[in-house]
mmCIF file with all atom_site columns, C-alpha atoms in Angstrom:
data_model
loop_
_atom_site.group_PDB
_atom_site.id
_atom_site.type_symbol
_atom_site.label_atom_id
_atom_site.label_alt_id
_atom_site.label_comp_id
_atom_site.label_asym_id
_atom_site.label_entity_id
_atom_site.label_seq_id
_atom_site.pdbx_PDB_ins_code
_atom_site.Cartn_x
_atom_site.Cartn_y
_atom_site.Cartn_z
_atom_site.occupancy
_atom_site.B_iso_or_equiv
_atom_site.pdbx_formal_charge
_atom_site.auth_seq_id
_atom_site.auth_comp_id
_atom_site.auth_asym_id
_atom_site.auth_atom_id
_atom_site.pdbx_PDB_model_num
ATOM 1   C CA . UNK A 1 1   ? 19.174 -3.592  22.348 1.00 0.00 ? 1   UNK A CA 1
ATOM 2   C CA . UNK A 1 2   ? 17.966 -2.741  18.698 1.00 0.00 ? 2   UNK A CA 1
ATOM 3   C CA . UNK A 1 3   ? 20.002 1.167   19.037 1.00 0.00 ? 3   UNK A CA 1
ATOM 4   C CA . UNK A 1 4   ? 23.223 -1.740  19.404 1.00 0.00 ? 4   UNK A CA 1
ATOM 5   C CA . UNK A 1 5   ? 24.658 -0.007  22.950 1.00 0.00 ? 5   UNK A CA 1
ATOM 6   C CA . UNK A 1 6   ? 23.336 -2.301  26.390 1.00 0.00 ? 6   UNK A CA 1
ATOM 7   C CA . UNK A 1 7   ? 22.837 -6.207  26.250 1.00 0.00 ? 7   UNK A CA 1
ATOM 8   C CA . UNK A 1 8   ? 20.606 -8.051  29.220 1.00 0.00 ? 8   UNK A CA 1
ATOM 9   C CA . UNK A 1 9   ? 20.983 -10.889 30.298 1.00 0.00 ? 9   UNK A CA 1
ATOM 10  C CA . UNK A 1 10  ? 18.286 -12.515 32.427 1.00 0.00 ? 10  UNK A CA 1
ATOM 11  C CA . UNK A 1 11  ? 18.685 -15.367 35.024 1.00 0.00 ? 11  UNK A CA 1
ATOM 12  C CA . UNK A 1 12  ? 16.492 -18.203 36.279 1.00 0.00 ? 12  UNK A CA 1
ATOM 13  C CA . UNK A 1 13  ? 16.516 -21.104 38.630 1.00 0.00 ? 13  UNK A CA 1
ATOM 14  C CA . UNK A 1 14  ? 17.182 -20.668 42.420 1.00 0.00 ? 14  UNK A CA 1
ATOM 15  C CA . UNK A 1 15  ? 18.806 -17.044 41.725 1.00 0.00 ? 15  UNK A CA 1
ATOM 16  C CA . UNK A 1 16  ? 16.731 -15.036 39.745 1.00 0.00 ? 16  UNK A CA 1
ATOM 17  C CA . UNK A 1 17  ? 18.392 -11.758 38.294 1.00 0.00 ? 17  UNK A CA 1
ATOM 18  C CA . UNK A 1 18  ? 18.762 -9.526  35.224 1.00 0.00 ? 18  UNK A CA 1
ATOM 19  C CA . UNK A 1 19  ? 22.476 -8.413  34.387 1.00 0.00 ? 19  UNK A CA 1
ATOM 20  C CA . UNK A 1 20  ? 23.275 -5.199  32.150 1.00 0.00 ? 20  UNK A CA 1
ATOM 21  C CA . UNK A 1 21  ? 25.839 -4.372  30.271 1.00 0.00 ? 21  UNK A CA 1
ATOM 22  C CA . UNK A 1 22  ? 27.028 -1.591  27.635 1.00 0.00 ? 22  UNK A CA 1
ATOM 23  C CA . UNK A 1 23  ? 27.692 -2.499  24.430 1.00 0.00 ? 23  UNK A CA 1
ATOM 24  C CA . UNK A 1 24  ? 30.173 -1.083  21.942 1.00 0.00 ? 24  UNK A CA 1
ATOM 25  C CA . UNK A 1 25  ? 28.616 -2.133  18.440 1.00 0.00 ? 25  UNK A CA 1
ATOM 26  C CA . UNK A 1 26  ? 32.078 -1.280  16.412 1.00 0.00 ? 26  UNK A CA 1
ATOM 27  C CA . UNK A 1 27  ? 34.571 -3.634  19.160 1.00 0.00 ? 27  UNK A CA 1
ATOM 28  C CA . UNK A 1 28  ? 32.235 -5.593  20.354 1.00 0.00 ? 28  UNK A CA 1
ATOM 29  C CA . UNK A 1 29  ? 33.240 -4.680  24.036 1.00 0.00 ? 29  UNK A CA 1
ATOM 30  C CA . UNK A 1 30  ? 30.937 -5.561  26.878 1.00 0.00 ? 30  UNK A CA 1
ATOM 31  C CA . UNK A 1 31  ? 30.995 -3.949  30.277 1.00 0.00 ? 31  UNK A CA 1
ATOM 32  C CA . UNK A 1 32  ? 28.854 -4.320  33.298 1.00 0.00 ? 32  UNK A CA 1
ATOM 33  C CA . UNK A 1 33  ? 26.228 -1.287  34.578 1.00 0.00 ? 33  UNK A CA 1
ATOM 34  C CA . UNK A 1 34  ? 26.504 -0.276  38.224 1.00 0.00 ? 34  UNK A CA 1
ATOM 35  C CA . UNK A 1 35  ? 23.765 -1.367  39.420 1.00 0.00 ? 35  UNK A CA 1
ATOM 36  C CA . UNK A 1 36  ? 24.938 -5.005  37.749 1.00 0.00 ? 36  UNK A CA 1
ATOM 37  C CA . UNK A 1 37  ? 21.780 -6.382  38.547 1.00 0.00 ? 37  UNK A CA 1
ATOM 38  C CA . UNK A 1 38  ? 18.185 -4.792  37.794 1.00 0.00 ? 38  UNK A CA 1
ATOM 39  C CA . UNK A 1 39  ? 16.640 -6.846  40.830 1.00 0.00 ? 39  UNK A CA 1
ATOM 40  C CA . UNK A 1 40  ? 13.652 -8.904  39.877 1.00 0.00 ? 40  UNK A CA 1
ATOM 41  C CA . UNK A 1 41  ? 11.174 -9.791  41.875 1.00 0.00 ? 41  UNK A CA 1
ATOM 42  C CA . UNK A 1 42  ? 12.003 -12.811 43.864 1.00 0.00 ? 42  UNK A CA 1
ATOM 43  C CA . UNK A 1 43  ? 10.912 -16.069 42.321 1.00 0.00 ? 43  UNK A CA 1
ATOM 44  C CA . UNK A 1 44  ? 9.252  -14.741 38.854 1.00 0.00 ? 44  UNK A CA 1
ATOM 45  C CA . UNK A 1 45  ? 12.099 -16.131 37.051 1.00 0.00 ? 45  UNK A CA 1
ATOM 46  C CA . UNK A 1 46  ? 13.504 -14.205 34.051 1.00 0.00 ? 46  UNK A CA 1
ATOM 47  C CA . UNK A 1 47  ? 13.944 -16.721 30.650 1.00 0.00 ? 47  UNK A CA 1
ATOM 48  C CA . UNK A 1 48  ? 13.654 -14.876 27.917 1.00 0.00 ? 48  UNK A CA 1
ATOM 49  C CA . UNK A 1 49  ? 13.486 -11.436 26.026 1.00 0.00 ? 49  UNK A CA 1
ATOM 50  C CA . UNK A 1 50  ? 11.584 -9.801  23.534 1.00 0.00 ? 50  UNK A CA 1
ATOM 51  C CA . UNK A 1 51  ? 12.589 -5.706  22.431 1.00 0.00 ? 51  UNK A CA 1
ATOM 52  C CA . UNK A 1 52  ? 10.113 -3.693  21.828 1.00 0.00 ? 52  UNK A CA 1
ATOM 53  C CA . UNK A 1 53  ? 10.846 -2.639  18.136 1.00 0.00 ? 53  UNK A CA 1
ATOM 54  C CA . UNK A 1 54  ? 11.402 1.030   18.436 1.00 0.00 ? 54  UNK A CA 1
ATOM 55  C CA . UNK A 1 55  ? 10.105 2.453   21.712 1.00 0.00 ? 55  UNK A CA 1
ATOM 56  C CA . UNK A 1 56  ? 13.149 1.876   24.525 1.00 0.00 ? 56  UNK A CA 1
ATOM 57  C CA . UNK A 1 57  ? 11.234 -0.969  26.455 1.00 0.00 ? 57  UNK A CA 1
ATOM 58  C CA . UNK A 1 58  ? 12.128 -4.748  27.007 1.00 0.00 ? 58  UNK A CA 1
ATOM 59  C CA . UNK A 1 59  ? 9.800  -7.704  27.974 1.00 0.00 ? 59  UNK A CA 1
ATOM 60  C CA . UNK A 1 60  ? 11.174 -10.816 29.777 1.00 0.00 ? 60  UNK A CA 1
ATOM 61  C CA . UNK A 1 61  ? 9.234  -13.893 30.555 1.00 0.00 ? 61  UNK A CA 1
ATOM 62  C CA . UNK A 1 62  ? 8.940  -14.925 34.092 1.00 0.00 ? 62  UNK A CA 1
ATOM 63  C CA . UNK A 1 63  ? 8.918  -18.640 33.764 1.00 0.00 ? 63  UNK A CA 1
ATOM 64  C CA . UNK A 1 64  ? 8.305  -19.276 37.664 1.00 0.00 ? 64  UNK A CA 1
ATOM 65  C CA . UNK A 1 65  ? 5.284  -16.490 37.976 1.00 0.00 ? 65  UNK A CA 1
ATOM 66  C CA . UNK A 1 66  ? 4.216  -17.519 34.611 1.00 0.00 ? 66  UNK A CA 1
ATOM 67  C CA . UNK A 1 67  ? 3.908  -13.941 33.195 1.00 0.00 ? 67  UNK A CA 1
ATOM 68  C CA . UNK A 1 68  ? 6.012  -10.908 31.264 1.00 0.00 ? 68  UNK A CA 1
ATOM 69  C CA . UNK A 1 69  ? 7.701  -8.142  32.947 1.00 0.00 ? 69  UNK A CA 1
ATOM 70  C CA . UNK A 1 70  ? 7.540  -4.833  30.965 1.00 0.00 ? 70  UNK A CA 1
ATOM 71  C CA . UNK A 1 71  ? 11.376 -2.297  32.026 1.00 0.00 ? 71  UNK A CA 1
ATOM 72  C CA . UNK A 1 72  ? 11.717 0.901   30.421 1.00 0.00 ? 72  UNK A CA 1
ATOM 73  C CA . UNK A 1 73  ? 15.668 1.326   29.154 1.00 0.00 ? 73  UNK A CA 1
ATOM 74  C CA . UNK A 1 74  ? 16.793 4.147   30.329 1.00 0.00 ? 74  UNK A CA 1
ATOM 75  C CA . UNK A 1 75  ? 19.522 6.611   28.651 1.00 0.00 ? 75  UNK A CA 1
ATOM 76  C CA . UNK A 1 76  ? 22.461 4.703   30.688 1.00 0.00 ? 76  UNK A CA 1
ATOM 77  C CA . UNK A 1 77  ? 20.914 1.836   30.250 1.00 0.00 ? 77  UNK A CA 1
ATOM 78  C CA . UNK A 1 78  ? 19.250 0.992   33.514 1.00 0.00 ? 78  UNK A CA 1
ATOM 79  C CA . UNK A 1 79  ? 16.666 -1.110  33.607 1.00 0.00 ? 79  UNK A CA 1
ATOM 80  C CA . UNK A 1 80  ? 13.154 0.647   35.556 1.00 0.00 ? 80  UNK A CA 1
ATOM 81  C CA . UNK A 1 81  ? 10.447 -1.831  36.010 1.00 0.00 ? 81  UNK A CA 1
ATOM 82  C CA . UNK A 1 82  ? 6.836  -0.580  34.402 1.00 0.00 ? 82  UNK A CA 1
ATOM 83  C CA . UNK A 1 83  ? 4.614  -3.629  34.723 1.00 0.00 ? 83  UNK A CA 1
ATOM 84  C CA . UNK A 1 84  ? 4.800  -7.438  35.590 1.00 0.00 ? 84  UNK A CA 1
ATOM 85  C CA . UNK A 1 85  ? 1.334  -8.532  34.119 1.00 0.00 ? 85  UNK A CA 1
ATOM 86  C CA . UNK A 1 86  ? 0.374  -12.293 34.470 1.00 0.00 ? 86  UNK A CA 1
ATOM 87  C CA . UNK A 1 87  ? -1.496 -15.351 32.853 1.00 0.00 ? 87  UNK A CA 1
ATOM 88  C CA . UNK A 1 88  ? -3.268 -17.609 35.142 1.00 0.00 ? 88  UNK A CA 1
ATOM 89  C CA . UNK A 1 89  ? -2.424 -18.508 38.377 1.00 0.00 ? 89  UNK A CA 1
ATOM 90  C CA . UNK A 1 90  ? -0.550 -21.180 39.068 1.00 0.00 ? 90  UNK A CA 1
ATOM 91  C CA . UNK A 1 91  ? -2.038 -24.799 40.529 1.00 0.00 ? 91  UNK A CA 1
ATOM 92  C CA . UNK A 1 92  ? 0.492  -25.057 43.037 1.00 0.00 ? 92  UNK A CA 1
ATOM 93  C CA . UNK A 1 93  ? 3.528  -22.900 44.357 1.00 0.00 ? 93  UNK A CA 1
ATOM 94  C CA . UNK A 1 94  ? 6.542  -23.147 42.253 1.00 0.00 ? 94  UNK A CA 1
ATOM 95  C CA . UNK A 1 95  ? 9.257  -26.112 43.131 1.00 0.00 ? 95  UNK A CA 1
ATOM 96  C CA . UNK A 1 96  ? 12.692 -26.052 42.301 1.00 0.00 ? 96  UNK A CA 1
ATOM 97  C CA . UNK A 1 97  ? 13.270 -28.930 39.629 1.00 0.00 ? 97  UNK A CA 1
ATOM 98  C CA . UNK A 1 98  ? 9.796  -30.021 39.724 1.00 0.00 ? 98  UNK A CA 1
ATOM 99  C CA . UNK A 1 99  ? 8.079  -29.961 36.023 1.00 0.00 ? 99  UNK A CA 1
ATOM 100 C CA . UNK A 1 100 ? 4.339  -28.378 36.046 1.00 0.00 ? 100 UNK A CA 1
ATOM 101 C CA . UNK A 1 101 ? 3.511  -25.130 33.992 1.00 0.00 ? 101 UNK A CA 1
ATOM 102 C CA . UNK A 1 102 ? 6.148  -22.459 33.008 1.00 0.00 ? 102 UNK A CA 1
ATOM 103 C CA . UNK A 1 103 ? 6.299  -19.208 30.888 1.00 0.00 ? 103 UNK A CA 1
ATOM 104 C CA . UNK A 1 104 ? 8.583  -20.077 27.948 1.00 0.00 ? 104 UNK A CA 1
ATOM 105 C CA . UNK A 1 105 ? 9.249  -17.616 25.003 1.00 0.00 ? 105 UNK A CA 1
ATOM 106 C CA . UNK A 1 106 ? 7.960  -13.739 24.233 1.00 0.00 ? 106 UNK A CA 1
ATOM 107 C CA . UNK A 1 107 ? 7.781  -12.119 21.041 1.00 0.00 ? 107 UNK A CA 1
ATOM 108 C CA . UNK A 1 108 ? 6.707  -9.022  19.807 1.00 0.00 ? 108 UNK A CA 1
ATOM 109 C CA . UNK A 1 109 ? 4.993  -7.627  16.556 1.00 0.00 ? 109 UNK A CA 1
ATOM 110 C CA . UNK A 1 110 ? 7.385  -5.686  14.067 1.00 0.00 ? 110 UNK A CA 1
ATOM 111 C CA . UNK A 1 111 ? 5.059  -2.514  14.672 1.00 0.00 ? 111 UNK A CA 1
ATOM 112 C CA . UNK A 1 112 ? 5.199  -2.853  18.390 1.00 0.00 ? 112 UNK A CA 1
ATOM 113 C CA . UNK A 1 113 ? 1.045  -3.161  19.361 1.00 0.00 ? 113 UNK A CA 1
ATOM 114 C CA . UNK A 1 114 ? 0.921  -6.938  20.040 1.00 0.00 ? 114 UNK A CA 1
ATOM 115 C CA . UNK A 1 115 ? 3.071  -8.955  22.552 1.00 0.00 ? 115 UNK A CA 1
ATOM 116 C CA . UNK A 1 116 ? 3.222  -13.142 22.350 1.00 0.00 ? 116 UNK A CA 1
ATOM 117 C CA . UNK A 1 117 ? 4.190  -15.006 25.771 1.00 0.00 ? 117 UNK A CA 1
ATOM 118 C CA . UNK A 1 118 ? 3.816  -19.065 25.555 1.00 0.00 ? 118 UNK A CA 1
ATOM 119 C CA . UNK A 1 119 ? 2.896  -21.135 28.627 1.00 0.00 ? 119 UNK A CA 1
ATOM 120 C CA . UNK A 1 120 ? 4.273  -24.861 28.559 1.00 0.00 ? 120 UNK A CA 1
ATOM 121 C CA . UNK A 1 121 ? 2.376  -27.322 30.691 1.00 0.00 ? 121 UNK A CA 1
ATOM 122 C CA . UNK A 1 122 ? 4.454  -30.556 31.905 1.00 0.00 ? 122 UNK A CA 1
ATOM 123 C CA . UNK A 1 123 ? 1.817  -31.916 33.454 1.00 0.00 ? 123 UNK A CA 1
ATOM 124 C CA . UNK A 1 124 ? -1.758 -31.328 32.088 1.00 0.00 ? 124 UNK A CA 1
ATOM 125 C CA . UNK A 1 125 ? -2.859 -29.200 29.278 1.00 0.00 ? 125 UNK A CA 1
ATOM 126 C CA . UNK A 1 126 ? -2.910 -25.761 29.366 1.00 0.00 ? 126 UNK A CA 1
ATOM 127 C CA . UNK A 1 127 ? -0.211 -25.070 27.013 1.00 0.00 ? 127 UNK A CA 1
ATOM 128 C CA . UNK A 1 128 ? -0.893 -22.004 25.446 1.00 0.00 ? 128 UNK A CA 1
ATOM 129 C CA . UNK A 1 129 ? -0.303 -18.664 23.812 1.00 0.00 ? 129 UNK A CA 1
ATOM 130 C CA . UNK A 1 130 ? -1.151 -15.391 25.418 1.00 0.00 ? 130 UNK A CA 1
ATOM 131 C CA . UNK A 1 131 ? -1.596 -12.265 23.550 1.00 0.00 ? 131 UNK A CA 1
ATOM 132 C CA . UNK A 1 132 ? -0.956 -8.837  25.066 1.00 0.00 ? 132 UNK A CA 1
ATOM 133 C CA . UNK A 1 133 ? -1.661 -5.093  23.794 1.00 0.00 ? 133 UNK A CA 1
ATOM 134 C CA . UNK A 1 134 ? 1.338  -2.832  24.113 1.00 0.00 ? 134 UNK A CA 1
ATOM 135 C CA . UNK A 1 135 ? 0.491  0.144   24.831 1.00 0.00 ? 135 UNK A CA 1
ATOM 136 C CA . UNK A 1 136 ? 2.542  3.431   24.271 1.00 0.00 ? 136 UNK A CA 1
ATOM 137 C CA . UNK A 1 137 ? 4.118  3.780   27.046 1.00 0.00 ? 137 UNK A CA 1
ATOM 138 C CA . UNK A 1 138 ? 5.056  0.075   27.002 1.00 0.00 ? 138 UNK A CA 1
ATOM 139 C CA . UNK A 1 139 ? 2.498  -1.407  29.274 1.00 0.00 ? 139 UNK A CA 1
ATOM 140 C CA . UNK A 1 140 ? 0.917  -4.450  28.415 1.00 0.00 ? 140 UNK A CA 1
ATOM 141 C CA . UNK A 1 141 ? -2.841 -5.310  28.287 1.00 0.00 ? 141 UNK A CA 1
ATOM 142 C CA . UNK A 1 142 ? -4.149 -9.257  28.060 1.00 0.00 ? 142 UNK A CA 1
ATOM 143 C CA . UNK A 1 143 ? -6.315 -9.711  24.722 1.00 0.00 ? 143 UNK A CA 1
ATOM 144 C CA . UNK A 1 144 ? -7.077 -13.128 24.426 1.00 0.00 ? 144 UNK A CA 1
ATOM 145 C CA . UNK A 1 145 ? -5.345 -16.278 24.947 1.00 0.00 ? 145 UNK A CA 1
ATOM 146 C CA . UNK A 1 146 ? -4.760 -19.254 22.143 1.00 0.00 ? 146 UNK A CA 1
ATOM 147 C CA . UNK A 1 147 ? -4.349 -23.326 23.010 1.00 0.00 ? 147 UNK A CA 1
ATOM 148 C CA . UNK A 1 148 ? -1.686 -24.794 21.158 1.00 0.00 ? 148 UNK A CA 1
ATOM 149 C CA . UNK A 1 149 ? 0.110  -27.951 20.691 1.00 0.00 ? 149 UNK A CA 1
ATOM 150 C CA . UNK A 1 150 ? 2.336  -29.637 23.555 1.00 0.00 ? 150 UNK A CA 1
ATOM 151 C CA . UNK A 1 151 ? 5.232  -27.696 25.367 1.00 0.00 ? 151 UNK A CA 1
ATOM 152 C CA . UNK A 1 152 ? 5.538  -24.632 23.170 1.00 0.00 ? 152 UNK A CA 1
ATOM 153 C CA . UNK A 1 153 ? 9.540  -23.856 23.452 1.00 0.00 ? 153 UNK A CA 1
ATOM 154 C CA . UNK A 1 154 ? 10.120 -21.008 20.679 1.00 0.00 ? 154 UNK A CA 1
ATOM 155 C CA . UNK A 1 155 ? 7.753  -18.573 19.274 1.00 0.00 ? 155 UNK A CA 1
ATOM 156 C CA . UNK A 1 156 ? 9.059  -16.287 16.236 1.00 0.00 ? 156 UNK A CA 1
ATOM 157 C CA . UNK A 1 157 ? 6.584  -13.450 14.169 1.00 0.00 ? 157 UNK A CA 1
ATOM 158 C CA . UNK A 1 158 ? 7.251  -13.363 10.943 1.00 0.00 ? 158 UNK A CA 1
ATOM 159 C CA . UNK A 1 159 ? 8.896  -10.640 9.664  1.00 0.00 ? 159 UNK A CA 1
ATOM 160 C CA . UNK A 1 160 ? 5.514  -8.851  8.072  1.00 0.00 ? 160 UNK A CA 1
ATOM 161 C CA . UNK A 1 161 ? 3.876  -9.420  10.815 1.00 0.00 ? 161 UNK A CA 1
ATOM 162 C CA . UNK A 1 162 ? 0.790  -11.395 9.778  1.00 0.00 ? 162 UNK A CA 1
ATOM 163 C CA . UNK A 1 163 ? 2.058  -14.739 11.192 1.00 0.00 ? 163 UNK A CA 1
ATOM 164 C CA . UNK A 1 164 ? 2.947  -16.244 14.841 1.00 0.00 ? 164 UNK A CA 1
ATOM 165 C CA . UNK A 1 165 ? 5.175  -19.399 14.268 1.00 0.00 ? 165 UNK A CA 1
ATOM 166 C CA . UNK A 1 166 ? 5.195  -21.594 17.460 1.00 0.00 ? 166 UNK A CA 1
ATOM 167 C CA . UNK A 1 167 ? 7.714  -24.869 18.180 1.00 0.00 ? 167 UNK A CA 1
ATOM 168 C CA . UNK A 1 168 ? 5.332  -27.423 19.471 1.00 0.00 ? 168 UNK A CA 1
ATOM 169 C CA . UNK A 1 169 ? 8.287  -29.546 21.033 1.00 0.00 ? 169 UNK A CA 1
ATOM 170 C CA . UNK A 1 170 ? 6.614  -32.418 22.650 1.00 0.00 ? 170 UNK A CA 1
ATOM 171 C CA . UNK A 1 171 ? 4.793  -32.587 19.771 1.00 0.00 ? 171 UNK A CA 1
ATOM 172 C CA . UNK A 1 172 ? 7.405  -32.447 17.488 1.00 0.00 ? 172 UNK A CA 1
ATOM 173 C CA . UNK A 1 173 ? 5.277  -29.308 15.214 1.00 0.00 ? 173 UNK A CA 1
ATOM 174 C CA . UNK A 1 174 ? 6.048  -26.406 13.640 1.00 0.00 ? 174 UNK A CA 1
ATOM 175 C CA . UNK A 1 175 ? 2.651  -24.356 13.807 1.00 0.00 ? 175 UNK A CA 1
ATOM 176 C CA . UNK A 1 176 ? 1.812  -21.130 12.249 1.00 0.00 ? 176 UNK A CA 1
ATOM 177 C CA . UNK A 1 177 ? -0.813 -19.333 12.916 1.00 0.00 ? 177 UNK A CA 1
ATOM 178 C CA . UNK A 1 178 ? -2.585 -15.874 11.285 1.00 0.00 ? 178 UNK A CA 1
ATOM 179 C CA . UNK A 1 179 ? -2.155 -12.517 13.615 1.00 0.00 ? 179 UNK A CA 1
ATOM 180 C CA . UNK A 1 180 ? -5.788 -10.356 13.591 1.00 0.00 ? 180 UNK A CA 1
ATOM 181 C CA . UNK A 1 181 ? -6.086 -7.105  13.325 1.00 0.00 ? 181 UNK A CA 1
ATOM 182 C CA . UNK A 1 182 ? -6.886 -7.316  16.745 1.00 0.00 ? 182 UNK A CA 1
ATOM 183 C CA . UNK A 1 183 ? -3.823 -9.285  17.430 1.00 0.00 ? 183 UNK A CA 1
ATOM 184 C CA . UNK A 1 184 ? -5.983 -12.590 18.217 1.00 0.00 ? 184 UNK A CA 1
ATOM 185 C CA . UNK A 1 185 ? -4.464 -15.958 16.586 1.00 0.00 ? 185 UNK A CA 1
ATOM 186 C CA . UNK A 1 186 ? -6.586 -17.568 14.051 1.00 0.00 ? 186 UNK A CA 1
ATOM 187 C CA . UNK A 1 187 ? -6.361 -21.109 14.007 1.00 0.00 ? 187 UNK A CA 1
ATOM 188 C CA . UNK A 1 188 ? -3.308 -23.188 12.978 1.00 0.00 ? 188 UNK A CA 1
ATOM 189 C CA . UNK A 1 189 ? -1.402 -24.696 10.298 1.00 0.00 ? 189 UNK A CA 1
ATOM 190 C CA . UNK A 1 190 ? 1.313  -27.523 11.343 1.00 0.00 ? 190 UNK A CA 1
ATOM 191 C CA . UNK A 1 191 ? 4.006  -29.398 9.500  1.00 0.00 ? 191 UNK A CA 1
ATOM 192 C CA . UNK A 1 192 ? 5.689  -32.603 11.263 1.00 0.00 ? 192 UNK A CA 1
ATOM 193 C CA . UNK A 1 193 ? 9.071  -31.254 12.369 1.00 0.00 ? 193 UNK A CA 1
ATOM 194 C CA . UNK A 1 194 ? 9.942  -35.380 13.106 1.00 0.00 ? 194 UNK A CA 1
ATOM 195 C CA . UNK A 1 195 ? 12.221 -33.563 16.061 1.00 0.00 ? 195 UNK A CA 1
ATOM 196 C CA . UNK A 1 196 ? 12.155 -31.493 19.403 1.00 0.00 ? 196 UNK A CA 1
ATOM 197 C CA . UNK A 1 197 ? 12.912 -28.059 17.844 1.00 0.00 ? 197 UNK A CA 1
ATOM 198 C CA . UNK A 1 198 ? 13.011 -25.852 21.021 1.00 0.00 ? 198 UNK A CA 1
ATOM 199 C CA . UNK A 1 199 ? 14.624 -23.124 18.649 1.00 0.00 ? 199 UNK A CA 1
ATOM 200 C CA . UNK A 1 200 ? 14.515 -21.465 15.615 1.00 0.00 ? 200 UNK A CA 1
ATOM 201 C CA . UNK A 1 201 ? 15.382 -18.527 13.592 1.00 0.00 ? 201 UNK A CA 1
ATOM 202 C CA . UNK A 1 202 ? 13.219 -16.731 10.981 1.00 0.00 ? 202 UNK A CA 1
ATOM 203 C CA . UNK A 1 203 ? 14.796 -14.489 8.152  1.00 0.00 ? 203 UNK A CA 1
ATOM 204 C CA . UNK A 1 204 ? 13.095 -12.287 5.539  1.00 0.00 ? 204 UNK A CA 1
ATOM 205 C CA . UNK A 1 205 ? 13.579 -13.548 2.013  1.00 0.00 ? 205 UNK A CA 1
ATOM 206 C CA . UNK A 1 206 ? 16.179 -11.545 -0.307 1.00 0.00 ? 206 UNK A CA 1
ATOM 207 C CA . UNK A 1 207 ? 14.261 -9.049  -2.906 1.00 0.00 ? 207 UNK A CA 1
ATOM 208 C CA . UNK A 1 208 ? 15.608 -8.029  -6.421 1.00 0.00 ? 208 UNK A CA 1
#
């Protein structure tokens, strides 16, 4: 967590939970919560996680339900669930091992209003981006929703803000694309990775 004293860890595939621990930022000691597991709902699918940058909620991606799940972190670190907004609905119920549409990554703004979730598509071609408006009390709110290139893996915001920077695996892209005011995505600028990049980190440059 960004205060440095729980860690989550979410889990997909046939057993879907969320694990918490506490976190000791000076020994690096990690210990399970009781409850160990926060319980999500069965077959949404937990991937990945996105902090909200200064309000005590979390976001995970539900790559089965093909949606976000908004928790409030409470003072011990428990995990209450606020919201589990969606995208679209799925074209057919979700199969073990079988490749059609999933959620992928989330990612949030620096200043907390604007939520990113990506939606790979195996199979067809509604790989997108969907934008959400977080509000204050860390529910989320669909804006608008962005096509992109094939199988978005990663998605990183740059560290001012103003862009959303997407891996386009299948395509093998890096795209980056200008945040509104209104937290829409303008359209796209790509550069030829030449790989499958299905990660990526993204670090503010060094001042004088």
């Amino acid at each position: 967590t960004p205060d440095n004293r729980f860690l989550y860890v979410p889990c997909v595939k046939e057993f879907n939970a969320i694990y918490q621990y506490s976190f000791d930022g000076q020994t690096g000691d990690v210990q399970p919560l009781e409850p160990f597991d926060a319980k999500p709902p069965h077959m949404f699918g937990p991937r990945h996680i996105a902090y909200h940058p200064h309000l005590p909620f979390v976001y995970f991606s539900n790559e089965q339900q093909l949606g976000v799940s908004a928790y409030r972190i409470e003072k011990n670190g428990q995990l209450a669930d606020l919201q589990h907004a969606t995208t679209i609905p799925r074209r057919g119920p979700y199969t073990a091992g079988v490749r059609g549409m999933h959620a992928s990554d989330a990612a949030v703004t620096p200043d907390g209003k604007f939520l990113f979730l990506a939606l790979r598509d195996f199979v067809g071609d509604e790989d997108s981006v969907f934008i959400f408006r977080v509000a204050e009390d860390g529910r989320l709110s669909l804006v608008s929703r962005k096509r992109v290139g094939d199988i978005p893996w990663c998605l990183r915001v740059s560290p001012s803000g103003s862009h959303l920077l997407v891996s386009e695996s299948r395509d093998k892209t890096l795209a980056v694309l200008p945040i509104q005011h209104d937290g829409s995505l303008g359209d796209a600028v790509r550069m030829d990775w030449g790989a499958e990049v299905r990660n990526m980190v993204v670090q503010p440059l060094a001042r004088e």
